[in-house]
């Protein structure tokens, strides 16, 4: 994940500052977490679904008809922090009012030991009549977040896997 972050930031440093767009996002995220303890006798199970706060900040540059950039998401999942790096985040306008976007990257879940994995998603936003403001709806997945087992975890495979799916409703502001 460090390599992905370094490459994304290095690419952004090559752009002129005058054409840079900064986007922030504040909202609520509804998430569901699936846990696979890697034991032959225990099936993967879902932890309770919950609503948590969501924050995002990103830096974007013009690319074709849209914007290309990087973003960092912060969410909570069952009392733990989930950081998602949007290493490639592309926003494409659909007319004057709507925009769609998709992203790929990596995620880190703060568990007893950190768990790392893939992070991807897509969404749509509606531009409000106020300068730079919009409302967004995202569907995201932190996939195959893996961490080493603790001695107290059940015997079986060496890693514990987490999959976190979420839907986020947010207010966005561009600067």
CSV table of C-alpha atoms in Angstrom, one decimal:
chain,number,residue,atom,x,y,z
A,1,UNK,CA,0.0,0.0,0.0
A,2,UNK,CA,2.9,2.3,0.6
A,3,UNK,CA,4.1,1.9,-3.0
A,4,UNK,CA,0.6,2.7,-4.3
A,5,UNK,CA,0.5,5.9,-2.2
A,6,UNK,CA,3.9,6.9,-3.2
A,7,UNK,CA,3.2,6.5,-7.0
A,8,UNK,CA,-0.1,8.3,-6.7
A,9,UNK,CA,1.4,11.3,-4.9
A,10,UNK,CA,4.4,11.4,-7.2
A,11,UNK,CA,2.0,11.6,-10.2
A,12,UNK,CA,0.1,14.5,-8.6
A,13,UNK,CA,3.3,16.4,-8.0
A,14,UNK,CA,3.9,16.7,-11.7
A,15,UNK,CA,0.7,18.8,-12.1
A,16,UNK,CA,0.5,22.6,-12.0
A,17,UNK,CA,-1.0,23.9,-8.7
A,18,UNK,CA,-3.4,26.3,-10.5
A,19,UNK,CA,-5.6,23.6,-12.0
A,20,UNK,CA,-5.8,21.5,-8.9
A,21,UNK,CA,-9.2,20.8,-7.3
A,22,UNK,CA,-9.5,19.8,-3.7
A,23,UNK,CA,-12.6,17.9,-2.7
A,24,UNK,CA,-13.8,17.1,0.8
A,25,UNK,CA,-16.7,14.9,1.8
A,26,UNK,CA,-18.6,14.4,5.1
A,27,UNK,CA,-21.4,11.9,5.5
A,28,UNK,CA,-22.7,8.7,6.9
A,29,UNK,CA,-21.8,5.2,5.9
A,30,UNK,CA,-23.9,2.1,6.3
A,31,UNK,CA,-21.5,-0.9,6.4
A,32,UNK,CA,-21.6,-4.7,6.7
A,33,UNK,CA,-18.5,-6.7,7.7
A,34,UNK,CA,-17.8,-10.3,6.8
A,35,UNK,CA,-15.1,-12.1,8.8
A,36,UNK,CA,-13.3,-15.4,7.8
A,37,UNK,CA,-11.2,-16.8,10.7
A,38,UNK,CA,-9.8,-19.5,8.4
A,39,UNK,CA,-10.8,-22.5,10.4
A,40,UNK,CA,-12.1,-25.7,8.8
A,41,UNK,CA,-14.9,-26.0,11.4
A,42,UNK,CA,-16.1,-22.4,11.3
A,43,UNK,CA,-17.8,-20.7,8.3
A,44,UNK,CA,-17.2,-17.0,7.6
A,45,UNK,CA,-19.7,-14.9,9.4
A,46,UNK,CA,-21.2,-11.4,9.2
A,47,UNK,CA,-20.8,-8.9,11.9
A,48,UNK,CA,-23.7,-6.6,12.6
A,49,UNK,CA,-24.5,-3.8,10.1
A,50,UNK,CA,-24.1,-0.3,11.4
A,51,UNK,CA,-24.1,3.4,10.5
A,52,UNK,CA,-20.9,5.4,11.1
A,53,UNK,CA,-19.4,8.7,10.2
A,54,UNK,CA,-17.5,9.1,6.9
A,55,UNK,CA,-14.8,11.6,5.9
A,56,UNK,CA,-12.9,12.0,2.6
A,57,UNK,CA,-10.3,14.4,1.2
A,58,UNK,CA,-8.9,14.2,-2.3
A,59,UNK,CA,-6.8,16.1,-4.8
A,60,UNK,CA,-7.8,16.1,-8.5
A,61,UNK,CA,-6.5,17.3,-11.9
A,62,UNK,CA,-8.3,17.7,-15.2
A,63,UNK,CA,-8.0,14.5,-17.3
A,64,UNK,CA,-10.0,14.4,-20.6
A,65,UNK,CA,-13.5,15.5,-19.9
A,66,UNK,CA,-13.3,14.6,-16.2
A,67,UNK,CA,-11.0,14.7,-13.1
A,68,UNK,CA,-8.3,12.2,-12.1
A,69,UNK,CA,-6.8,12.2,-8.6
A,70,UNK,CA,-6.2,10.5,-5.3
A,71,UNK,CA,-8.3,10.5,-2.1
A,72,UNK,CA,-8.2,9.3,1.4
A,73,UNK,CA,-11.3,7.9,3.1
A,74,UNK,CA,-11.8,7.5,6.9
A,75,UNK,CA,-14.6,5.3,8.2
A,76,UNK,CA,-15.4,3.2,11.2
A,77,UNK,CA,-16.3,-0.5,11.2
A,78,UNK,CA,-17.3,-2.3,14.4
A,79,UNK,CA,-15.4,0.2,16.5
A,80,UNK,CA,-12.2,0.2,14.4
A,81,UNK,CA,-10.8,2.7,12.0
A,82,UNK,CA,-10.9,1.9,8.3
A,83,UNK,CA,-8.6,4.0,6.1
A,84,UNK,CA,-9.0,3.7,2.3
A,85,UNK,CA,-6.6,5.1,-0.2
A,86,UNK,CA,-8.2,6.0,-3.6
A,87,UNK,CA,-5.0,5.7,-5.6
A,88,UNK,CA,-6.9,6.2,-8.9
A,89,UNK,CA,-10.1,8.1,-8.6
A,90,UNK,CA,-11.8,9.3,-11.8
A,91,UNK,CA,-14.8,11.6,-11.9
A,92,UNK,CA,-16.8,12.0,-15.1
A,93,UNK,CA,-19.6,14.6,-15.6
A,94,UNK,CA,-22.9,13.6,-17.1
A,95,UNK,CA,-24.4,16.8,-18.2
A,96,UNK,CA,-24.5,19.9,-15.9
A,97,UNK,CA,-26.0,18.3,-12.8
A,98,UNK,CA,-24.7,14.7,-12.4
A,99,UNK,CA,-21.3,13.1,-12.1
A,100,UNK,CA,-20.2,9.5,-11.9
A,101,UNK,CA,-16.9,8.2,-10.5
A,102,UNK,CA,-15.0,5.1,-9.8
A,103,UNK,CA,-11.8,4.3,-7.8
A,104,UNK,CA,-9.2,1.6,-7.0
A,105,UNK,CA,-6.7,1.5,-4.2
A,106,UNK,CA,-5.8,-0.1,-0.9
A,107,UNK,CA,-7.3,-0.2,2.6
A,108,UNK,CA,-6.1,-0.6,6.2
A,109,UNK,CA,-8.3,-1.8,9.0
A,110,UNK,CA,-7.0,-1.2,12.6
A,111,UNK,CA,-7.7,-4.5,14.3
A,112,UNK,CA,-5.6,-6.3,17.0
A,113,UNK,CA,-3.0,-6.4,14.2
A,114,UNK,CA,-3.5,-4.2,11.1
A,115,UNK,CA,-5.3,-5.8,8.2
A,116,UNK,CA,-4.5,-4.7,4.6
A,117,UNK,CA,-6.3,-5.3,1.3
A,118,UNK,CA,-7.9,-4.0,-1.8
A,119,UNK,CA,-10.3,-1.0,-1.9
A,120,UNK,CA,-12.6,-0.1,-4.8
A,121,UNK,CA,-15.9,1.5,-5.4
A,122,UNK,CA,-18.2,3.7,-7.6
A,123,UNK,CA,-20.6,6.4,-7.0
A,124,UNK,CA,-22.8,9.3,-8.4
A,125,UNK,CA,-23.1,12.9,-7.2
A,126,UNK,CA,-25.7,15.6,-7.9
A,127,UNK,CA,-24.4,19.2,-8.1
A,128,UNK,CA,-26.4,21.6,-5.9
A,129,UNK,CA,-27.1,25.1,-7.0
A,130,UNK,CA,-24.5,26.4,-4.5
A,131,UNK,CA,-21.0,27.0,-5.9
A,132,UNK,CA,-18.9,23.8,-5.4
A,133,UNK,CA,-21.4,21.8,-3.4
A,134,UNK,CA,-22.9,18.4,-4.2
A,135,UNK,CA,-24.6,15.4,-2.7
A,136,UNK,CA,-23.0,12.0,-3.3
A,137,UNK,CA,-23.9,8.3,-3.0
A,138,UNK,CA,-21.0,5.8,-3.1
A,139,UNK,CA,-20.9,2.0,-3.0
A,140,UNK,CA,-17.5,0.8,-1.7
A,141,UNK,CA,-15.7,-2.4,-0.8
A,142,UNK,CA,-12.7,-3.1,1.3
A,143,UNK,CA,-11.8,-6.6,0.0
A,144,UNK,CA,-9.7,-9.4,1.4
A,145,UNK,CA,-8.2,-7.3,4.2
A,146,UNK,CA,-5.8,-9.8,5.7
A,147,UNK,CA,-4.0,-9.8,9.1
A,148,UNK,CA,-1.9,-12.4,10.9
A,149,UNK,CA,-3.7,-14.5,13.5
A,150,UNK,CA,-3.3,-13.8,17.2
A,151,UNK,CA,-2.5,-16.7,19.5
A,152,UNK,CA,-6.0,-16.4,20.9
A,153,UNK,CA,-7.6,-16.9,17.4
A,154,UNK,CA,-8.9,-20.4,16.5
A,155,UNK,CA,-6.4,-22.8,14.8
A,156,UNK,CA,-6.4,-23.0,11.0
A,157,UNK,CA,-5.1,-20.9,8.2
A,158,UNK,CA,-2.4,-18.3,9.1
A,159,UNK,CA,-4.5,-15.2,8.2
A,160,UNK,CA,-7.8,-13.7,9.2
A,161,UNK,CA,-9.8,-12.0,6.3
A,162,UNK,CA,-12.2,-9.2,6.5
A,163,UNK,CA,-14.6,-7.9,3.7
A,164,UNK,CA,-16.4,-4.7,4.3
A,165,UNK,CA,-19.1,-3.4,2.0
A,166,UNK,CA,-20.6,0.0,2.5
A,167,UNK,CA,-23.0,2.6,1.1
A,168,UNK,CA,-22.2,6.2,1.9
A,169,UNK,CA,-24.4,9.3,1.6
A,170,UNK,CA,-22.4,12.5,1.8
A,171,UNK,CA,-22.2,16.2,1.2
A,172,UNK,CA,-19.2,17.2,-1.0
A,173,UNK,CA,-17.4,20.5,-1.4
A,174,UNK,CA,-14.9,21.4,-4.0
A,175,UNK,CA,-12.3,24.1,-3.7
